[in-house]
Amino acid sequence: MVKLFGALSDETRLRIIKLLEMGELCVCDITAALDMSQPKVSFHLSTLKEAGLIRDRKDGKWVYYSLEAGDLFNRFLIISICERYSNGDDRYRLENYRKAGGC
């Protein structure tokens, strides 16, 4: 529980969860959407993964992240976050990044 709520105590990690509501994203997508460096984003992704909130999948040199919906309690937390947290600027940056060609 400590890891779980610790992971949710940071605004950047809430922003990542909200982005992943859109579906699976690679690190470069998340980095562009948050306008942050890749090492910072990777740190936050690692924290969310350790807490059991997200999962990753490797495809060649790319790593893709998605929400982990296995645990019922975590699922309710994720739904609550997605309903209450707004990140219009992040989505806008992600859409522009993808329109420009993405990674």
JSON list of C-alpha atoms in Angstrom, two decimals:
[
{"chain": "A", "resi": 1, "resn": "MET", "atom": "CA", "xyz": [0.00, 0.00, 0.00]},
{"chain": "A", "resi": 2, "resn": "VAL", "atom": "CA", "xyz": [2.85, 2.39, 0.79]},
{"chain": "A", "resi": 3, "resn": "LYS", "atom": "CA", "xyz": [4.36, 1.94, -2.70]},
{"chain": "A", "resi": 4, "resn": "LEU", "atom": "CA", "xyz": [0.96, 2.32, -4.31]},
{"chain": "A", "resi": 5, "resn": "PHE", "atom": "CA", "xyz": [0.01, 5.55, -2.58]},
{"chain": "A", "resi": 6, "resn": "GLY", "atom": "CA", "xyz": [3.57, 6.84, -2.83]},
{"chain": "A", "resi": 7, "resn": "ALA", "atom": "CA", "xyz": [3.36, 6.36, -6.60]},
{"chain": "A", "resi": 8, "resn": "LEU", "atom": "CA", "xyz": [0.11, 8.33, -6.68]},
{"chain": "A", "resi": 9, "resn": "SER", "atom": "CA", "xyz": [1.50, 11.19, -4.61]},
{"chain": "A", "resi": 10, "resn": "ASP", "atom": "CA", "xyz": [3.29, 12.84, -7.54]},
{"chain": "A", "resi": 11, "resn": "GLU", "atom": "CA", "xyz": [1.54, 15.00, -10.15]},
{"chain": "A", "resi": 12, "resn": "THR", "atom": "CA", "xyz": [3.77, 13.76, -12.98]},
{"chain": "A", "resi": 13, "resn": "ARG", "atom": "CA", "xyz": [2.75, 10.18, -12.30]},
{"chain": "A", "resi": 14, "resn": "LEU", "atom": "CA", "xyz": [-0.93, 11.18, -12.28]},
{"chain": "A", "resi": 15, "resn": "ARG", "atom": "CA", "xyz": [-0.36, 12.85, -15.65]},
{"chain": "A", "resi": 16, "resn": "ILE", "atom": "CA", "xyz": [1.18, 9.64, -16.99]},
{"chain": "A", "resi": 17, "resn": "ILE", "atom": "CA", "xyz": [-1.78, 7.56, -15.79]},
{"chain": "A", "resi": 18, "resn": "LYS", "atom": "CA", "xyz": [-4.16, 9.98, -17.47]},
{"chain": "A", "resi": 19, "resn": "LEU", "atom": "CA", "xyz": [-2.18, 9.76, -20.73]},
{"chain": "A", "resi": 20, "resn": "LEU", "atom": "CA", "xyz": [-2.21, 5.96, -20.61]},
{"chain": "A", "resi": 21, "resn": "GLU", "atom": "CA", "xyz": [-5.98, 6.10, -20.41]},
{"chain": "A", "resi": 22, "resn": "MET", "atom": "CA", "xyz": [-5.74, 6.76, -24.17]},
{"chain": "A", "resi": 23, "resn": "GLY", "atom": "CA", "xyz": [-4.05, 3.38, -24.64]},
{"chain": "A", "resi": 24, "resn": "GLU", "atom": "CA", "xyz": [-0.56, 1.98, -24.97]},
{"chain": "A", "resi": 25, "resn": "LEU", "atom": "CA", "xyz": [2.19, 4.59, -25.42]},
{"chain": "A", "resi": 26, "resn": "CYS", "atom": "CA", "xyz": [5.93, 4.38, -25.97]},
{"chain": "A", "resi": 27, "resn": "VAL", "atom": "CA", "xyz": [8.37, 6.30, -23.80]},
{"chain": "A", "resi": 28, "resn": "CYS", "atom": "CA", "xyz": [9.00, 8.85, -26.55]},
{"chain": "A", "resi": 29, "resn": "ASP", "atom": "CA", "xyz": [5.25, 9.61, -26.74]},
{"chain": "A", "resi": 30, "resn": "ILE", "atom": "CA", "xyz": [5.06, 10.16, -22.98]},
{"chain": "A", "resi": 31, "resn": "THR", "atom": "CA", "xyz": [8.23, 12.26, -22.99]},
{"chain": "A", "resi": 32, "resn": "ALA", "atom": "CA", "xyz": [6.83, 14.50, -25.73]},
{"chain": "A", "resi": 33, "resn": "ALA", "atom": "CA", "xyz": [3.43, 14.83, -24.04]},
{"chain": "A", "resi": 34, "resn": "LEU", "atom": "CA", "xyz": [4.92, 15.78, -20.68]},
{"chain": "A", "resi": 35, "resn": "ASP", "atom": "CA", "xyz": [7.67, 17.94, -22.19]},
{"chain": "A", "resi": 36, "resn": "MET", "atom": "CA", "xyz": [10.20, 16.28, -19.89]},
{"chain": "A", "resi": 37, "resn": "SER", "atom": "CA", "xyz": [13.52, 14.53, -20.33]},
{"chain": "A", "resi": 38, "resn": "GLN", "atom": "CA", "xyz": [13.54, 10.80, -20.99]},
{"chain": "A", "resi": 39, "resn": "PRO", "atom": "CA", "xyz": [15.42, 9.91, -17.76]},
{"chain": "A", "resi": 40, "resn": "LYS", "atom": "CA", "xyz": [12.83, 11.76, -15.63]},
{"chain": "A", "resi": 41, "resn": "VAL", "atom": "CA", "xyz": [9.94, 10.08, -17.43]},
{"chain": "A", "resi": 42, "resn": "SER", "atom": "CA", "xyz": [11.62, 6.66, -17.10]},
{"chain": "A", "resi": 43, "resn": "PHE", "atom": "CA", "xyz": [12.02, 7.22, -13.34]},
{"chain": "A", "resi": 44, "resn": "HIS", "atom": "CA", "xyz": [8.30, 7.95, -12.97]},
{"chain": "A", "resi": 45, "resn": "LEU", "atom": "CA", "xyz": [7.36, 5.01, -15.17]},
{"chain": "A", "resi": 46, "resn": "SER", "atom": "CA", "xyz": [9.51, 2.72, -13.04]},
{"chain": "A", "resi": 47, "resn": "THR", "atom": "CA", "xyz": [7.78, 3.95, -9.89]},
{"chain": "A", "resi": 48, "resn": "LEU", "atom": "CA", "xyz": [4.34, 3.33, -11.38]},
{"chain": "A", "resi": 49, "resn": "LYS", "atom": "CA", "xyz": [5.39, -0.12, -12.56]},
{"chain": "A", "resi": 50, "resn": "GLU", "atom": "CA", "xyz": [6.77, -1.06, -9.11]},
{"chain": "A", "resi": 51, "resn": "ALA", "atom": "CA", "xyz": [3.43, -0.02, -7.59]},
{"chain": "A", "resi": 52, "resn": "GLY", "atom": "CA", "xyz": [1.60, -2.33, -10.00]},
{"chain": "A", "resi": 53, "resn": "LEU", "atom": "CA", "xyz": [-0.27, 0.47, -11.78]},
{"chain": "A", "resi": 54, "resn": "ILE", "atom": "CA", "xyz": [1.26, 0.03, -15.24]},
{"chain": "A", "resi": 55, "resn": "ARG", "atom": "CA", "xyz": [2.95, -2.68, -17.28]},
{"chain": "A", "resi": 56, "resn": "ASP", "atom": "CA", "xyz": [5.50, -2.54, -20.06]},
{"chain": "A", "resi": 57, "resn": "ARG", "atom": "CA", "xyz": [6.08, -4.41, -23.29]},
{"chain": "A", "resi": 58, "resn": "LYS", "atom": "CA", "xyz": [9.27, -4.39, -25.35]},
{"chain": "A", "resi": 59, "resn": "ASP", "atom": "CA", "xyz": [9.14, -4.35, -29.12]},
{"chain": "A", "resi": 60, "resn": "GLY", "atom": "CA", "xyz": [12.63, -4.16, -30.59]},
{"chain": "A", "resi": 61, "resn": "LYS", "atom": "CA", "xyz": [14.32, -1.09, -29.17]},
{"chain": "A", "resi": 62, "resn": "TRP", "atom": "CA", "xyz": [11.01, 0.48, -28.07]},
{"chain": "A", "resi": 63, "resn": "VAL", "atom": "CA", "xyz": [9.26, 0.02, -24.72]},
{"chain": "A", "resi": 64, "resn": "TYR", "atom": "CA", "xyz": [5.51, 0.51, -24.59]},
{"chain": "A", "resi": 65, "resn": "TYR", "atom": "CA", "xyz": [3.50, 1.18, -21.44]},
{"chain": "A", "resi": 66, "resn": "SER", "atom": "CA", "xyz": [-0.15, 0.61, -20.62]},
{"chain": "A", "resi": 67, "resn": "LEU", "atom": "CA", "xyz": [-2.38, 0.61, -17.55]},
{"chain": "A", "resi": 68, "resn": "GLU", "atom": "CA", "xyz": [-2.39, -2.55, -15.45]},
{"chain": "A", "resi": 69, "resn": "ALA", "atom": "CA", "xyz": [-6.00, -3.56, -14.92]},
{"chain": "A", "resi": 70, "resn": "GLY", "atom": "CA", "xyz": [-5.44, -6.84, -13.09]},
{"chain": "A", "resi": 71, "resn": "ASP", "atom": "CA", "xyz": [-6.02, -5.81, -9.48]},
{"chain": "A", "resi": 72, "resn": "LEU", "atom": "CA", "xyz": [-9.55, -4.62, -8.70]},
{"chain": "A", "resi": 73, "resn": "PHE", "atom": "CA", "xyz": [-8.43, -2.04, -6.10]},
{"chain": "A", "resi": 74, "resn": "ASN", "atom": "CA", "xyz": [-5.87, -0.56, -8.51]},
{"chain": "A", "resi": 75, "resn": "ARG", "atom": "CA", "xyz": [-8.48, -0.51, -11.26]},
{"chain": "A", "resi": 76, "resn": "PHE", "atom": "CA", "xyz": [-10.81, 1.60, -9.09]},
{"chain": "A", "resi": 77, "resn": "LEU", "atom": "CA", "xyz": [-7.96, 3.99, -8.27]},
{"chain": "A", "resi": 78, "resn": "ILE", "atom": "CA", "xyz": [-7.07, 4.37, -11.95]},
{"chain": "A", "resi": 79, "resn": "ILE", "atom": "CA", "xyz": [-10.71, 5.00, -12.90]},
{"chain": "A", "resi": 80, "resn": "SER", "atom": "CA", "xyz": [-10.98, 7.64, -10.15]},
{"chain": "A", "resi": 81, "resn": "ILE", "atom": "CA", "xyz": [-7.82, 9.37, -11.30]},
{"chain": "A", "resi": 82, "resn": "CYS", "atom": "CA", "xyz": [-8.92, 9.39, -14.94]},
{"chain": "A", "resi": 83, "resn": "GLU", "atom": "CA", "xyz": [-12.33, 10.79, -14.05]},
{"chain": "A", "resi": 84, "resn": "ARG", "atom": "CA", "xyz": [-11.02, 13.56, -11.81]},
{"chain": "A", "resi": 85, "resn": "TYR", "atom": "CA", "xyz": [-7.71, 14.58, -13.37]},
{"chain": "A", "resi": 86, "resn": "SER", "atom": "CA", "xyz": [-7.51, 16.80, -16.43]},
{"chain": "A", "resi": 87, "resn": "ASN", "atom": "CA", "xyz": [-4.47, 16.96, -18.69]},
{"chain": "A", "resi": 88, "resn": "GLY", "atom": "CA", "xyz": [-5.60, 18.75, -21.83]},
{"chain": "A", "resi": 89, "resn": "ASP", "atom": "CA", "xyz": [-2.16, 20.28, -22.42]},
{"chain": "A", "resi": 90, "resn": "ASP", "atom": "CA", "xyz": [-0.47, 16.87, -22.32]},
{"chain": "A", "resi": 91, "resn": "ARG", "atom": "CA", "xyz": [-2.91, 15.40, -24.83]},
{"chain": "A", "resi": 92, "resn": "TYR", "atom": "CA", "xyz": [-2.46, 18.43, -27.08]},
{"chain": "A", "resi": 93, "resn": "ARG", "atom": "CA", "xyz": [1.35, 18.04, -27.03]},
{"chain": "A", "resi": 94, "resn": "LEU", "atom": "CA", "xyz": [1.01, 14.30, -27.72]},
{"chain": "A", "resi": 95, "resn": "GLU", "atom": "CA", "xyz": [-1.31, 14.88, -30.68]},
{"chain": "A", "resi": 96, "resn": "ASN", "atom": "CA", "xyz": [1.03, 17.49, -32.16]},
{"chain": "A", "resi": 97, "resn": "TYR", "atom": "CA", "xyz": [4.01, 15.18, -31.64]},
{"chain": "A", "resi": 98, "resn": "ARG", "atom": "CA", "xyz": [2.24, 12.35, -33.45]},
{"chain": "A", "resi": 99, "resn": "LYS", "atom": "CA", "xyz": [1.12, 14.65, -36.29]},
{"chain": "A", "resi": 100, "resn": "ALA", "atom": "CA", "xyz": [4.77, 15.69, -36.73]},
{"chain": "A", "resi": 101, "resn": "GLY", "atom": "CA", "xyz": [5.79, 12.06, -37.21]},
{"chain": "A", "resi": 102, "resn": "GLY", "atom": "CA", "xyz": [6.39, 10.84, -33.64]},
{"chain": "A", "resi": 103, "resn": "CYS", "atom": "CA", "xyz": [9.39, 8.65, -32.89]}
]
